[in-house]
């Protein structure tokens, strides 16, 4: 009886193995030794040939210190696009202010990127974030007054500022249609 189960493209596995082996700084010989497989088997897998078993890939994942899924998941494009108005957006209850998440912090990194829009009227007051948080703000359109309480600065389009986000701080639109990018870096 023929095996009718779907097969993973060998190119995915080959690219993942090369990427993770390079990231770990291991030679073909060293990785094969650590995984308990023949160097020729590993060489074939990195050349997108051969027939990898679950056991072989699992042993390679353990030797590389990565989950099995890192070796078999489809490649992710290095270019990610969030079209204006299409990202997950949460509005404030106390000010004309909405935050759209552009990029959540991936594992190992500790930063989030938001696109914010605000209208004049109410000040958006923010409680301190987790200790070590630093915010980076770049104004796109309009004008904004932002920063830690008592140290707020008025910014114009193209202006950049950074400040501690683990203290009380605020954002206030000074002109209609104010938009800015906010990067929250968690140390």
Short mmCIF file of C-alpha atoms in Angstrom, two decimals, residues 2-3 5-11 13-14 17 37-38 40-58 60 68 72:
data_model
loop_
_atom_site.label_atom_id
_atom_site.label_comp_id
_atom_site.label_asym_id
_atom_site.label_seq_id
_atom_site.Cartn_x
_atom_site.Cartn_y
_atom_site.Cartn_z
CA UNK A 2 1.44 3.38 -1.00
CA UNK A 3 1.97 6.11 1.59
CA UNK A 5 0.33 11.17 3.66
CA UNK A 6 1.35 14.68 2.65
CA UNK A 7 5.08 15.31 2.50
CA UNK A 8 6.92 18.42 3.54
CA UNK A 9 8.91 20.08 0.78
CA UNK A 10 12.52 19.09 1.27
CA UNK A 11 13.55 22.67 0.39
CA UNK A 13 13.74 21.43 5.72
CA UNK A 14 17.02 22.11 3.94
CA UNK A 17 18.61 23.16 8.82
CA UNK A 37 23.47 10.81 12.62
CA UNK A 38 25.84 10.30 9.71
CA UNK A 40 26.36 12.19 4.78
CA UNK A 41 22.72 12.09 5.96
CA UNK A 42 22.91 15.67 7.18
CA UNK A 43 24.65 16.75 3.98
CA UNK A 44 21.86 15.16 1.92
CA UNK A 45 19.18 16.87 4.00
CA UNK A 46 20.83 20.28 3.57
CA UNK A 47 20.99 19.59 -0.17
CA UNK A 48 17.20 18.98 -0.15
CA UNK A 49 17.57 15.30 -0.93
CA UNK A 50 17.11 12.20 1.18
CA UNK A 51 14.10 11.17 3.17
CA UNK A 52 14.20 12.62 6.71
CA UNK A 53 12.37 10.74 9.43
CA UNK A 54 10.68 12.30 12.44
CA UNK A 55 13.40 10.76 14.60
CA UNK A 56 16.21 12.30 12.53
CA UNK A 57 14.62 15.74 12.52
CA UNK A 58 13.86 15.49 16.24
CA UNK A 60 18.68 17.51 14.85
CA UNK A 68 10.97 20.37 15.99
CA UNK A 72 9.48 21.83 9.41
#
